[in-house]
mmCIF file of C-alpha atoms in Angstrom:
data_model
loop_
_atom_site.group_PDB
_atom_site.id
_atom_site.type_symbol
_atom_site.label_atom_id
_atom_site.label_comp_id
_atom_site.label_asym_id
_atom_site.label_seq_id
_atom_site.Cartn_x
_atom_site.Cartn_y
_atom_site.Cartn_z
ATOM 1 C CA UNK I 113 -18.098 -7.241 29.548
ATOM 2 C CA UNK I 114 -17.333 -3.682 28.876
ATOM 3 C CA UNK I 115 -13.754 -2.933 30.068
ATOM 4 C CA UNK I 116 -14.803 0.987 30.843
ATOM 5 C CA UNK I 117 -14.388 2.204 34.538
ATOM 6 C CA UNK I 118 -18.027 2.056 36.482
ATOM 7 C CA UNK I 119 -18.051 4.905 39.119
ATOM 8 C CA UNK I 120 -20.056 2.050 41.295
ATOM 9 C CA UNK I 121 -16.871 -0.232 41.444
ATOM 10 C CA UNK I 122 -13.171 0.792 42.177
ATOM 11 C CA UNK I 123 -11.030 0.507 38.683
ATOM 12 C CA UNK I 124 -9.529 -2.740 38.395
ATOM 13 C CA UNK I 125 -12.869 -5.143 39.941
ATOM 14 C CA UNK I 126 -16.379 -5.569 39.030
ATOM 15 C CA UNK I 127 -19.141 -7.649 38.404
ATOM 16 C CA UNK I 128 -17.184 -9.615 35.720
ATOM 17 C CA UNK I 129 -14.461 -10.945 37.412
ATOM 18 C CA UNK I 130 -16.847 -12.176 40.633
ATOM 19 C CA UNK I 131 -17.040 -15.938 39.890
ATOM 20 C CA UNK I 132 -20.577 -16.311 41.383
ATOM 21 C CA UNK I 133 -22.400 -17.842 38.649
ATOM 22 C CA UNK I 134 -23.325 -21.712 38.513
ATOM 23 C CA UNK I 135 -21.797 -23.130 34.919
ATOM 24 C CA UNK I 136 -25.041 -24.620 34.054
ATOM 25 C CA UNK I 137 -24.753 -22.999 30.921
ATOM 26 C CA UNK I 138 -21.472 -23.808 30.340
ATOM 27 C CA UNK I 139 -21.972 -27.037 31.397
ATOM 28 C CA UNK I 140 -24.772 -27.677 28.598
ATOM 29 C CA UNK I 141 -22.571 -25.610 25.981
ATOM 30 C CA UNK I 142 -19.678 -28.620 26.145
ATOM 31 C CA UNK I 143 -22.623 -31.812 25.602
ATOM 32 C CA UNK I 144 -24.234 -29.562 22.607
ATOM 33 C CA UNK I 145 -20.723 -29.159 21.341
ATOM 34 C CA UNK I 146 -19.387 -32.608 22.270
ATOM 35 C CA UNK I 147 -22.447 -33.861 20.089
ATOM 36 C CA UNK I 148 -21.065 -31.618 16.702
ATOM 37 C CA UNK I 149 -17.426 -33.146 17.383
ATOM 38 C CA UNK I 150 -16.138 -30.160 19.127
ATOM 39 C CA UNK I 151 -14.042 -30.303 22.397
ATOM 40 C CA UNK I 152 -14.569 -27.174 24.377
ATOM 41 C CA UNK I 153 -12.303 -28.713 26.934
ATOM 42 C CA UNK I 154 -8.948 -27.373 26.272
ATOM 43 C CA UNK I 155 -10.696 -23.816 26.201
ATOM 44 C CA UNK I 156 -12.224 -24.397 29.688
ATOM 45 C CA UNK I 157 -8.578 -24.905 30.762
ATOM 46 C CA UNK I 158 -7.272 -22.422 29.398
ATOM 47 C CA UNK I 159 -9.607 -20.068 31.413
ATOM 48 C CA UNK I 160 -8.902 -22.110 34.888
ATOM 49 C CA UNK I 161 -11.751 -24.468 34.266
ATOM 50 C CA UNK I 162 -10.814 -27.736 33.706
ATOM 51 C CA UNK I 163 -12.584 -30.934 33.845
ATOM 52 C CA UNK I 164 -12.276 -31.709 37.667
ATOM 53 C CA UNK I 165 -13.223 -28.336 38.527
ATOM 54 C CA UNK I 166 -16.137 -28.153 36.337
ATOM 55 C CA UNK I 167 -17.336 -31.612 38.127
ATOM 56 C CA UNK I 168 -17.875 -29.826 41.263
ATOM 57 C CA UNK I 169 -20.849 -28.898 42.223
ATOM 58 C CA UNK I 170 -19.289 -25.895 44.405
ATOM 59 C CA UNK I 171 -18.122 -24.633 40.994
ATOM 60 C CA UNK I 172 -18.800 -20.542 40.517
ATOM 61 C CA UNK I 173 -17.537 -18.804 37.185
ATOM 62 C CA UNK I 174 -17.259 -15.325 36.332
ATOM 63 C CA UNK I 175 -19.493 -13.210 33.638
ATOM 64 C CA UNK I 176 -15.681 -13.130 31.908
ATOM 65 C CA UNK I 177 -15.204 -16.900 31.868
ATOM 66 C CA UNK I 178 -18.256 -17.396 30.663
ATOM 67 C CA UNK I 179 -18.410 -14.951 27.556
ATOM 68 C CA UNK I 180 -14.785 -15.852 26.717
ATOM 69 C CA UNK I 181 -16.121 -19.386 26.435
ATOM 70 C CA UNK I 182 -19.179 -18.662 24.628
ATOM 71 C CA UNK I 183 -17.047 -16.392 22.458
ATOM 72 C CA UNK I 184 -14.696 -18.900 21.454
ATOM 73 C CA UNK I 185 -17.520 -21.516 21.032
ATOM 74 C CA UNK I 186 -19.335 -20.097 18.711
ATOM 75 C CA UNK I 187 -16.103 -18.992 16.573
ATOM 76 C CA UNK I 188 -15.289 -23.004 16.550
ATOM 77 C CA UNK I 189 -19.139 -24.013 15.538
ATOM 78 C CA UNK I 190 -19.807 -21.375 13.624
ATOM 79 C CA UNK I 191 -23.201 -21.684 14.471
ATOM 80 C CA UNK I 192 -24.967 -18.122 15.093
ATOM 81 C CA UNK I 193 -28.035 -19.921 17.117
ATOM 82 C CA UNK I 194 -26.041 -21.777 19.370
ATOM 83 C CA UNK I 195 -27.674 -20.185 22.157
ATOM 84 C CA UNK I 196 -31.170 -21.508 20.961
ATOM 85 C CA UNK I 197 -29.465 -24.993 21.050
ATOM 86 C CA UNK I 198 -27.924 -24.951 24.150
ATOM 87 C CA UNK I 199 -31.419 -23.718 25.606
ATOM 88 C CA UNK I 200 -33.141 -26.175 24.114
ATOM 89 C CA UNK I 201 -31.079 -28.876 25.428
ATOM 90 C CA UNK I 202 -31.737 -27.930 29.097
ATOM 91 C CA UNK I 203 -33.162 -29.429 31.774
ATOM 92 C CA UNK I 204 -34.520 -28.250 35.716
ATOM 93 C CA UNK I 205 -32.137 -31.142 36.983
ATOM 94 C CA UNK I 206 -29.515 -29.269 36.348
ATOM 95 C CA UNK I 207 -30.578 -25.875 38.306
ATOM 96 C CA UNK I 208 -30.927 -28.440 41.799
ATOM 97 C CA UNK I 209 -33.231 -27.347 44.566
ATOM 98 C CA UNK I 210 -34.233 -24.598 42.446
ATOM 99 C CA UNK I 211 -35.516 -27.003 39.846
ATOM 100 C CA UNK I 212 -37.372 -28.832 42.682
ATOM 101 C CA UNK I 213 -39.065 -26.450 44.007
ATOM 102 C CA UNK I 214 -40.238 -25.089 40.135
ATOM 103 C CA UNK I 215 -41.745 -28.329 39.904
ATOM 104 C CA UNK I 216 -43.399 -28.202 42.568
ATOM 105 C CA UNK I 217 -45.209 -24.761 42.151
ATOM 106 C CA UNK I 218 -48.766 -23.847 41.880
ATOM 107 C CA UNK I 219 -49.078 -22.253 38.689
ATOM 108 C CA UNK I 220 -46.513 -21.803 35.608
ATOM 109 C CA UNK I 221 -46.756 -17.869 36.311
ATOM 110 C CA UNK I 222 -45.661 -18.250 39.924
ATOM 111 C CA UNK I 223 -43.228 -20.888 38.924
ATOM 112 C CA UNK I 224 -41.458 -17.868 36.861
ATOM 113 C CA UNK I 225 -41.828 -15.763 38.509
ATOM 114 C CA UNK I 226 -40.222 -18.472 41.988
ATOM 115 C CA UNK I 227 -37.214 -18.710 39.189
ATOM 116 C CA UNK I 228 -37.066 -14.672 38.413
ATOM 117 C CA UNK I 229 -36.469 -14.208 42.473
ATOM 118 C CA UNK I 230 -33.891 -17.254 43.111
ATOM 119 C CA UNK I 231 -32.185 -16.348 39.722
ATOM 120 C CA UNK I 232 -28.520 -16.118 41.311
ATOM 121 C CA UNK I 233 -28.719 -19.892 42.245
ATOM 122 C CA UNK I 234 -29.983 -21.000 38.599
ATOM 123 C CA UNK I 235 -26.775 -20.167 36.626
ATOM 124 C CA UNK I 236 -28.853 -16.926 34.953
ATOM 125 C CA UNK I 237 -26.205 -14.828 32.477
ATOM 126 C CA UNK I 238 -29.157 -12.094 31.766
ATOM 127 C CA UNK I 239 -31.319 -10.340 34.480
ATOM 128 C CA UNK I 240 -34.674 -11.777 34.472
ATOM 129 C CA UNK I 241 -37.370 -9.911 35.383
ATOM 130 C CA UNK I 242 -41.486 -10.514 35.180
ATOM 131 C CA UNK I 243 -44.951 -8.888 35.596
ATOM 132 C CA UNK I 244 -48.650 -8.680 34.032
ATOM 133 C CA UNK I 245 -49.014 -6.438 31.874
ATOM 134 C CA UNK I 246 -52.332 -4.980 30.983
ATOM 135 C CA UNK I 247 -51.282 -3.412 27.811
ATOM 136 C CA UNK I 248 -50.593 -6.427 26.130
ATOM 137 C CA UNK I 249 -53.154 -8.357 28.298
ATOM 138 C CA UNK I 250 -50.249 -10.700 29.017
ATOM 139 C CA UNK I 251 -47.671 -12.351 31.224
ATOM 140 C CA UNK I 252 -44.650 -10.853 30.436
ATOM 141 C CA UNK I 253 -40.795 -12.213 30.666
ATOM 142 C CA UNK I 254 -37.835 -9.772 30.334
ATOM 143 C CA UNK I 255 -33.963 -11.283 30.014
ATOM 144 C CA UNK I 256 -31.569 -7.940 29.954
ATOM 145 C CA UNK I 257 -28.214 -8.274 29.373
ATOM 146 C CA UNK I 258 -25.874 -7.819 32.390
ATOM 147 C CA UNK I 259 -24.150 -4.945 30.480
ATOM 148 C CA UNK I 260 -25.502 -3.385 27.448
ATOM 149 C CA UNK I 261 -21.804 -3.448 25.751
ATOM 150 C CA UNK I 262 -20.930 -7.033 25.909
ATOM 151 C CA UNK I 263 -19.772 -8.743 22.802
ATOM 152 C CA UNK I 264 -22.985 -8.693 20.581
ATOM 153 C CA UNK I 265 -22.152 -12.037 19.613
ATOM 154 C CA UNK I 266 -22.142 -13.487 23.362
ATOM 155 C CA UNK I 267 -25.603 -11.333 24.212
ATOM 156 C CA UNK I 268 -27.284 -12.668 21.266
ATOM 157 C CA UNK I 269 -25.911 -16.596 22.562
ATOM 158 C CA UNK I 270 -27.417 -15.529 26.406
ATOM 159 C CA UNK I 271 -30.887 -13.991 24.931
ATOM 160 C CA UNK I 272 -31.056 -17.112 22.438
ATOM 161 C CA UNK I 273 -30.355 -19.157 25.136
ATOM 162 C CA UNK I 274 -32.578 -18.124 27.685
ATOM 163 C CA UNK I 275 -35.503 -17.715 26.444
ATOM 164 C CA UNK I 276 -35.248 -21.368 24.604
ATOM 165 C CA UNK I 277 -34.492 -22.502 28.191
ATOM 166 C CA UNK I 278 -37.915 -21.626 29.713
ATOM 167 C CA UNK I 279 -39.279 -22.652 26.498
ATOM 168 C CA UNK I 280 -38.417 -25.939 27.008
ATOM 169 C CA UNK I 281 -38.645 -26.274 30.428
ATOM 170 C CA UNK I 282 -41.921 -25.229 30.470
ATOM 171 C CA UNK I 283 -42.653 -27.949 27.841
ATOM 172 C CA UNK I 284 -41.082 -30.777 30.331
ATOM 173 C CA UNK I 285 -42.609 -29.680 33.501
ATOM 174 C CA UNK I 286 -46.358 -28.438 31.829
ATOM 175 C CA UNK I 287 -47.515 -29.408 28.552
ATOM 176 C CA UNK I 288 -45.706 -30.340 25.849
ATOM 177 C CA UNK I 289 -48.308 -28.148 23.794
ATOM 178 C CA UNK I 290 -47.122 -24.880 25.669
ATOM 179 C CA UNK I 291 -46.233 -22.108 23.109
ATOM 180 C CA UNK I 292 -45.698 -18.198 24.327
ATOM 181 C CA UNK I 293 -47.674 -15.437 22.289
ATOM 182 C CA UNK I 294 -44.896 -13.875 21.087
ATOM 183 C CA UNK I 295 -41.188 -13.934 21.879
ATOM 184 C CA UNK I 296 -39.146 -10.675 20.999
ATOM 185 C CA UNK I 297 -35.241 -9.812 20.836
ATOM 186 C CA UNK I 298 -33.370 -6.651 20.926
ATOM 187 C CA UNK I 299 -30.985 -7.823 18.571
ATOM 188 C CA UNK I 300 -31.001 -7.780 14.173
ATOM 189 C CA UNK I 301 -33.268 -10.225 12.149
ATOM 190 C CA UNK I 302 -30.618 -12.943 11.861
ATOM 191 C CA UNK I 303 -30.203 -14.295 8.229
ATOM 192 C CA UNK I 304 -31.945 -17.746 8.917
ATOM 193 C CA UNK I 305 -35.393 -18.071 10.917
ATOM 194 C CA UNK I 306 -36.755 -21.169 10.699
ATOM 195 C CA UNK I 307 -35.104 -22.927 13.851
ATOM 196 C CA UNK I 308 -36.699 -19.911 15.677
ATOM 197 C CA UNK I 309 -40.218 -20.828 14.555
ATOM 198 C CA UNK I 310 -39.549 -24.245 14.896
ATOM 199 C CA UNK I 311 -38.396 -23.647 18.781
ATOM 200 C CA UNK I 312 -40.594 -21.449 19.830
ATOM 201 C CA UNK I 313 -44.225 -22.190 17.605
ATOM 202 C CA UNK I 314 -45.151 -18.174 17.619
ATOM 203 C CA UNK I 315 -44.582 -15.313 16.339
ATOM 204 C CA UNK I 316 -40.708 -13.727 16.761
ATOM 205 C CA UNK I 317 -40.121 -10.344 16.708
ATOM 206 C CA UNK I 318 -36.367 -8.839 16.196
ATOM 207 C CA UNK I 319 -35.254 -5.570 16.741
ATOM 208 C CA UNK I 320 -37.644 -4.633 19.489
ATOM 209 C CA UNK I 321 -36.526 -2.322 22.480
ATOM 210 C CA UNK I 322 -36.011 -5.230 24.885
ATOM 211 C CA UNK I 323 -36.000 -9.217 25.094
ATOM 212 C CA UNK I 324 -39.105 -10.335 26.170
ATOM 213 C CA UNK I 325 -41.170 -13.498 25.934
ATOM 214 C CA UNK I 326 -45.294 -12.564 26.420
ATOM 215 C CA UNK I 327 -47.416 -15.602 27.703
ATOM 216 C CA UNK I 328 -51.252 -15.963 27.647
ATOM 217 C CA UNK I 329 -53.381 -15.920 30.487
ATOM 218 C CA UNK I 330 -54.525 -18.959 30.152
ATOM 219 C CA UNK I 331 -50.838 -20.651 29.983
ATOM 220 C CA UNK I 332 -49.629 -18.618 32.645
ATOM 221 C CA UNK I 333 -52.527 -20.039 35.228
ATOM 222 C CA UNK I 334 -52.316 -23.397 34.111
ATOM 223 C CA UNK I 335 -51.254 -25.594 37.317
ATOM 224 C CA UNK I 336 -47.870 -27.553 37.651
ATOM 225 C CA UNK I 337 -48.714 -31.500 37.170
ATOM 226 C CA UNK I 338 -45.769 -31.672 40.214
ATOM 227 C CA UNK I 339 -47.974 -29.278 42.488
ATOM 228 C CA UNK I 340 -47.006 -30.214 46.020
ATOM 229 C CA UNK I 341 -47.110 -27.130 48.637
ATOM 230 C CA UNK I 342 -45.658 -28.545 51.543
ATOM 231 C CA UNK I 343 -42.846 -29.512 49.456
ATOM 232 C CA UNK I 344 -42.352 -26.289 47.844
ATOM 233 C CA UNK I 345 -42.228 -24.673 50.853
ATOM 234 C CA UNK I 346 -39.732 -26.801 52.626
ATOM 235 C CA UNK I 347 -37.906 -26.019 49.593
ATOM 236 C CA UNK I 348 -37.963 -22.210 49.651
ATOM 237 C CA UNK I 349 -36.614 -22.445 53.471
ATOM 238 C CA UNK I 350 -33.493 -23.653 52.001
ATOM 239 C CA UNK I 351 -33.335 -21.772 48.708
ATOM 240 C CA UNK I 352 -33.281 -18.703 51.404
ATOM 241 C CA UNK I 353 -29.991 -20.196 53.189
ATOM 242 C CA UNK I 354 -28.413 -20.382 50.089
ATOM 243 C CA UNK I 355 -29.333 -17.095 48.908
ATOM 244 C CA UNK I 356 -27.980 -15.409 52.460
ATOM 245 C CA UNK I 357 -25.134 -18.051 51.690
ATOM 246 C CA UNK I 358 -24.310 -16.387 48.127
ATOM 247 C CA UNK I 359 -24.402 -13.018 49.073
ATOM 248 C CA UNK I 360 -21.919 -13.414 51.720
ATOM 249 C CA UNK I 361 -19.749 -15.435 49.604
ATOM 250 C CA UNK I 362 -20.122 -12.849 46.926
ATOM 251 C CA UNK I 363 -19.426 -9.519 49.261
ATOM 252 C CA UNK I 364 -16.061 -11.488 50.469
ATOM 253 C CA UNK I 365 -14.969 -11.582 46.668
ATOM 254 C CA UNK I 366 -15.808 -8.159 46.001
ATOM 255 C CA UNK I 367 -13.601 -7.058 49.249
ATOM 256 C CA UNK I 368 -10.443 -9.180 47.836
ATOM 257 C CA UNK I 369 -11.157 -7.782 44.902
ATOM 258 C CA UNK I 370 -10.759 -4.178 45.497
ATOM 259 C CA UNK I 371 -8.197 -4.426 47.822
ATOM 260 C CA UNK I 372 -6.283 -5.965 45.202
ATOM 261 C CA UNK I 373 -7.224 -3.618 42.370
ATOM 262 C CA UNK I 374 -6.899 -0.818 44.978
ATOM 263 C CA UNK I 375 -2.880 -1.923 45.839
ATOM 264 C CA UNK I 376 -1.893 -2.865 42.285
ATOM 265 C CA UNK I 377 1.101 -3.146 41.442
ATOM 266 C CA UNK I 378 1.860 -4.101 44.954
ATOM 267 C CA UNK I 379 -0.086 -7.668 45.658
ATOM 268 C CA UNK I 380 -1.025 -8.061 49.222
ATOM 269 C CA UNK I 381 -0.047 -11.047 50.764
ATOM 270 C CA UNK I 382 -2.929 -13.768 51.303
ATOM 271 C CA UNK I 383 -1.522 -13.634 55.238
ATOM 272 C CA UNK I 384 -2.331 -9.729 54.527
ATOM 273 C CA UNK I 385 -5.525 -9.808 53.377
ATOM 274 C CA UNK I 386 -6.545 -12.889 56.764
ATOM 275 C CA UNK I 387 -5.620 -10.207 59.006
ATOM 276 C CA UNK I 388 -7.511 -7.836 57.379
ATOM 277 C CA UNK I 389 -10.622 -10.326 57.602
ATOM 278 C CA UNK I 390 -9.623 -11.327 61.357
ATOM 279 C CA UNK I 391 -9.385 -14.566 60.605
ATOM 280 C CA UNK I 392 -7.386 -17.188 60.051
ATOM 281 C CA UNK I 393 -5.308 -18.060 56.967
ATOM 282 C CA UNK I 394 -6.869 -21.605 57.243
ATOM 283 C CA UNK I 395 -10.735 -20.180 57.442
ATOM 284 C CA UNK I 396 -10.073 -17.637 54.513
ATOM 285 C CA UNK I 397 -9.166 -20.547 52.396
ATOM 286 C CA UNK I 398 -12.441 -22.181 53.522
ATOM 287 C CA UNK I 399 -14.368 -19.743 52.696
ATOM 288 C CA UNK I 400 -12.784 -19.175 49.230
ATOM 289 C CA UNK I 401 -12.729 -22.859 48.530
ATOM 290 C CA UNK I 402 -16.716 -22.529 49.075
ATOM 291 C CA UNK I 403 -17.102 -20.091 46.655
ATOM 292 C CA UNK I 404 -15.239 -22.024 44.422
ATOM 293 C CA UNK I 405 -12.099 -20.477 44.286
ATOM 294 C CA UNK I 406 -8.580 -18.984 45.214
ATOM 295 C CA UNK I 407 -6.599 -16.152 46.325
ATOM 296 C CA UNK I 408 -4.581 -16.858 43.560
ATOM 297 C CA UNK I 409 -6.883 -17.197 40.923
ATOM 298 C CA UNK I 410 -8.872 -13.833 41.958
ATOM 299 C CA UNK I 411 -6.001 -12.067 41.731
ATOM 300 C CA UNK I 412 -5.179 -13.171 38.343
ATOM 301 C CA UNK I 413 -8.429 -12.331 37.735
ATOM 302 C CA UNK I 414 -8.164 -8.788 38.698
ATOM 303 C CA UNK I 415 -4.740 -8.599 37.282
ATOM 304 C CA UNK I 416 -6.009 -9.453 33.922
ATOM 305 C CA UNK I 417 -9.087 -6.715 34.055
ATOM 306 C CA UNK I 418 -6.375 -4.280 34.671
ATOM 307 C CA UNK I 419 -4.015 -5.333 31.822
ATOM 308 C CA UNK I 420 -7.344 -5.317 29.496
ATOM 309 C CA UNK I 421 -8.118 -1.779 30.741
ATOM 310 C CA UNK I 422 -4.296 -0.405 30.482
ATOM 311 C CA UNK I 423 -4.414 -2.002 26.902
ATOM 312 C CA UNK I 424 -7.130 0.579 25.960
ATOM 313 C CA UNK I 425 -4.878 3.249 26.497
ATOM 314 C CA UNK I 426 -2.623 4.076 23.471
ATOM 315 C CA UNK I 427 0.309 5.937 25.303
ATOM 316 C CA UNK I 428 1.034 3.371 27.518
ATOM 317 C CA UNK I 429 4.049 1.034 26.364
ATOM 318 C CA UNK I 430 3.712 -2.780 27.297
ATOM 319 C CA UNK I 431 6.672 -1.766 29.876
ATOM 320 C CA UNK I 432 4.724 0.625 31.451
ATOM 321 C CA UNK I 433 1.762 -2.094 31.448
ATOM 322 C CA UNK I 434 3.529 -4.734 32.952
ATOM 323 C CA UNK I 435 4.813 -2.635 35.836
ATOM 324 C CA UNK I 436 0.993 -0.877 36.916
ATOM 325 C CA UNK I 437 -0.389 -4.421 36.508
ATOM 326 C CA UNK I 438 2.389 -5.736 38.496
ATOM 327 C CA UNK I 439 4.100 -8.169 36.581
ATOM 328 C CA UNK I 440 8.375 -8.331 36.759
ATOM 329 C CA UNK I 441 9.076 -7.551 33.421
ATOM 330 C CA UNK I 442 7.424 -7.759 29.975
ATOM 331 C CA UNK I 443 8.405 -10.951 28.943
ATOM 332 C CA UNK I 444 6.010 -12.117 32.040
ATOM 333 C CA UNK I 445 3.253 -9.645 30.992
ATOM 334 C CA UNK I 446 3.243 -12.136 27.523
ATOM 335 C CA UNK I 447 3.311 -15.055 29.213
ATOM 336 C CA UNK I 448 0.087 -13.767 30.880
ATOM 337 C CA UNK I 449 -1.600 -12.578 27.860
ATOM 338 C CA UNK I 450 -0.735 -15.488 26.226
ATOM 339 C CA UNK I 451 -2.463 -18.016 28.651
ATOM 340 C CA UNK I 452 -5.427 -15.535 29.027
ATOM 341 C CA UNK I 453 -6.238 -15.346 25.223
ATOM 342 C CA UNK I 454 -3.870 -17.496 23.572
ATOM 343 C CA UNK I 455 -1.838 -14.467 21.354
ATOM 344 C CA UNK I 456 0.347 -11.306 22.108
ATOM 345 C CA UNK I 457 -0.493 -8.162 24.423
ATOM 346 C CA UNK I 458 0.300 -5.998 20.549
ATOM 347 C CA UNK I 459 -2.136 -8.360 18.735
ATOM 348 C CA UNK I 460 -4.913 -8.033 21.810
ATOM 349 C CA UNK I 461 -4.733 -4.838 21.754
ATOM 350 C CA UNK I 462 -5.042 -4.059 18.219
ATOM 351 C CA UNK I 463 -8.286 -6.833 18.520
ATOM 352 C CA UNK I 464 -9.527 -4.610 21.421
ATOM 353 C CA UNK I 465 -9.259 -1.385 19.435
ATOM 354 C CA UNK I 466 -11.147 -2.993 16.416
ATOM 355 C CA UNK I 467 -13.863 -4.100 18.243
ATOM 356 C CA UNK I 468 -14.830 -0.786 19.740
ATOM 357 C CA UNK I 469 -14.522 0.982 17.133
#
């Protein structure tokens, strides 16, 4: 994620440290890994994701957690269409009710477009969006990225990756036979093509204005074998609750968040920040422990933003660093970078400073 202020958030918190994402993704990234003899498991760790915690089904990562895996995956593969892989090797199991109630469906259009509005309870890393067009006489998928400067490694994985996911879903809940029109990426022709052809059996564009995946009529109307309406709708009721569910859980970590960034280098205490919720210390951890986290791991989260964004800024010593961001001295502003990205706040920031220029 870009590390540049957003006038919509408060310096110091946004989008990407918010762990409300399901790790279906990341979850499918370890087996297609595990299968090429490579153990993403000590970099899970190191990004507070170990394998208990990735077990639970009340797991929520961040957009950073995610991308820093990804990241690091693909350095340790060195495989630039991982993301078609890990698409590919999807299934609607893993997205739960939301799966269901896809399955369920009338039609593979409304299917979609049931996925495009319960997309914050299917994992998504890109925002999905869908309509007919009559220009192209098509139905048409769009996957943007969540911020057009991510790592252009990472938003090539998450286009790759999602557009070989509804591939192949569609495949296993429709017709093995079903093929798109056309599929078409924002990002450079890469230098090999024939996994793409082989994935996707049409034409692929590259370099095109947006990611998008067009879909005949025809396929689009076709009827889900699973069809079942009373079902479906049984499901929706409780795809609602979770969506109300999510929100809430996702405006409480945007509060902590910006009161943290908002004190730094101060840290309120998480007694503090219950009174400031009138609740109890006890029902604050609840409700944290729902969303899959802590106090204390949000505000290393936020902590870590800041040191990322102070980093930026060539006239500011590490001293002067550690002390905004709140840490004792230097030598624990290290320690911190260290177990973040596994090197020195000098050596990060040089890194940072190469890759934006």
């Amino acid at each position: 994620m870009s590390l540049a202020p957003d006038p919509a958030n408060p310096p110091g918190t946004s989008r990407s440290t918010s762990a409300t994402i399901q790790p279906n993704i990341l979850r499918c990234l370890v087996t297609v890994a595990d299968e090429r003899g490579i153990d993403l498991r000590p970099l899970l760790k190191q990004v507070g994701l170990d394998e208990t915690v990735m077990r639970s089904a009340a797991l929520r990562v961040s957009y950073r957690q995610g991308s820093a895996v990804i990241r690091r995956a693909l350095e340790l593969t060195r495989d630039e269409r991982l993301g078609l892989k890990v698409g590919a090797a999807q299934h609607l199991t893993a997205w739960g009710l939301l799966g269901f109630a896809l399955m369920a469906d009338d039609t593979l259009q409304h299917a979609i477009e049931t996925g495009v509005k319960y997309q914050n309870l299917s994992g998504a890393m890109v925002v999905w969006s869908a309509a007919t067009s009559k220009e192209d006489e098509a139905f048409v998928l769009r996957a943007d990225l969540p911020d057009p400067a991510m790592d252009p490694a990472v938003a090539s994985f998450l286009s790759e990756e999602a557009f070989a996911s509804v591939v192949t879903l569609s495949r296993l809940a429709v017709d093995p036979a079903f093929a798109p029109r056309a599929v078409e990426f924002s990002f450079p022709p890469p230098r090999q093509l024939d996994l793409y052809g082989a994935l996707f059996r049409c034409p692929v564009r590259f370099g095109a204005p947006t990611n998008r995946m067009l879909i005949d009529a025809t396929w689009a109307c076709t009827q889900m074998p699973g069809r079942d309406p009373v079902a479906y709708a049984s499901t929706l009721e409780m795809l609602d609750a979770q969506m109300a569910s999510r929100r809430d859980q996702q405006d409480l970590l945007e509060v902590l968040e910006i009161s943290v960034a908002q004190s730094l280098p101060a840290i309120p205490s998480f007694a503090e920040q219950a009174r400031r919720h009138s609740t109890s210390e006890r029902t604050l951890r609840r409700r944290l422990a729902d969303c899959g986290t802590t106090y204390e791991a949000l505000v290393e989260g936020v902590r870590r933003e800041r040191v990322e964004q102070l980093l930026l800024r060539p006239e500011l010593t590490l001293r002067d660093i550690a002390r905004r961001a709140g840490f004792s001295d230097e030598r624990a502003l290290r320690r911190a970078v260290r177990r973040w990205h596994g090197t020195s706040p000098v050596h990060l920031r040089e890194q940072m400073r190469t890759d934006r220029s």
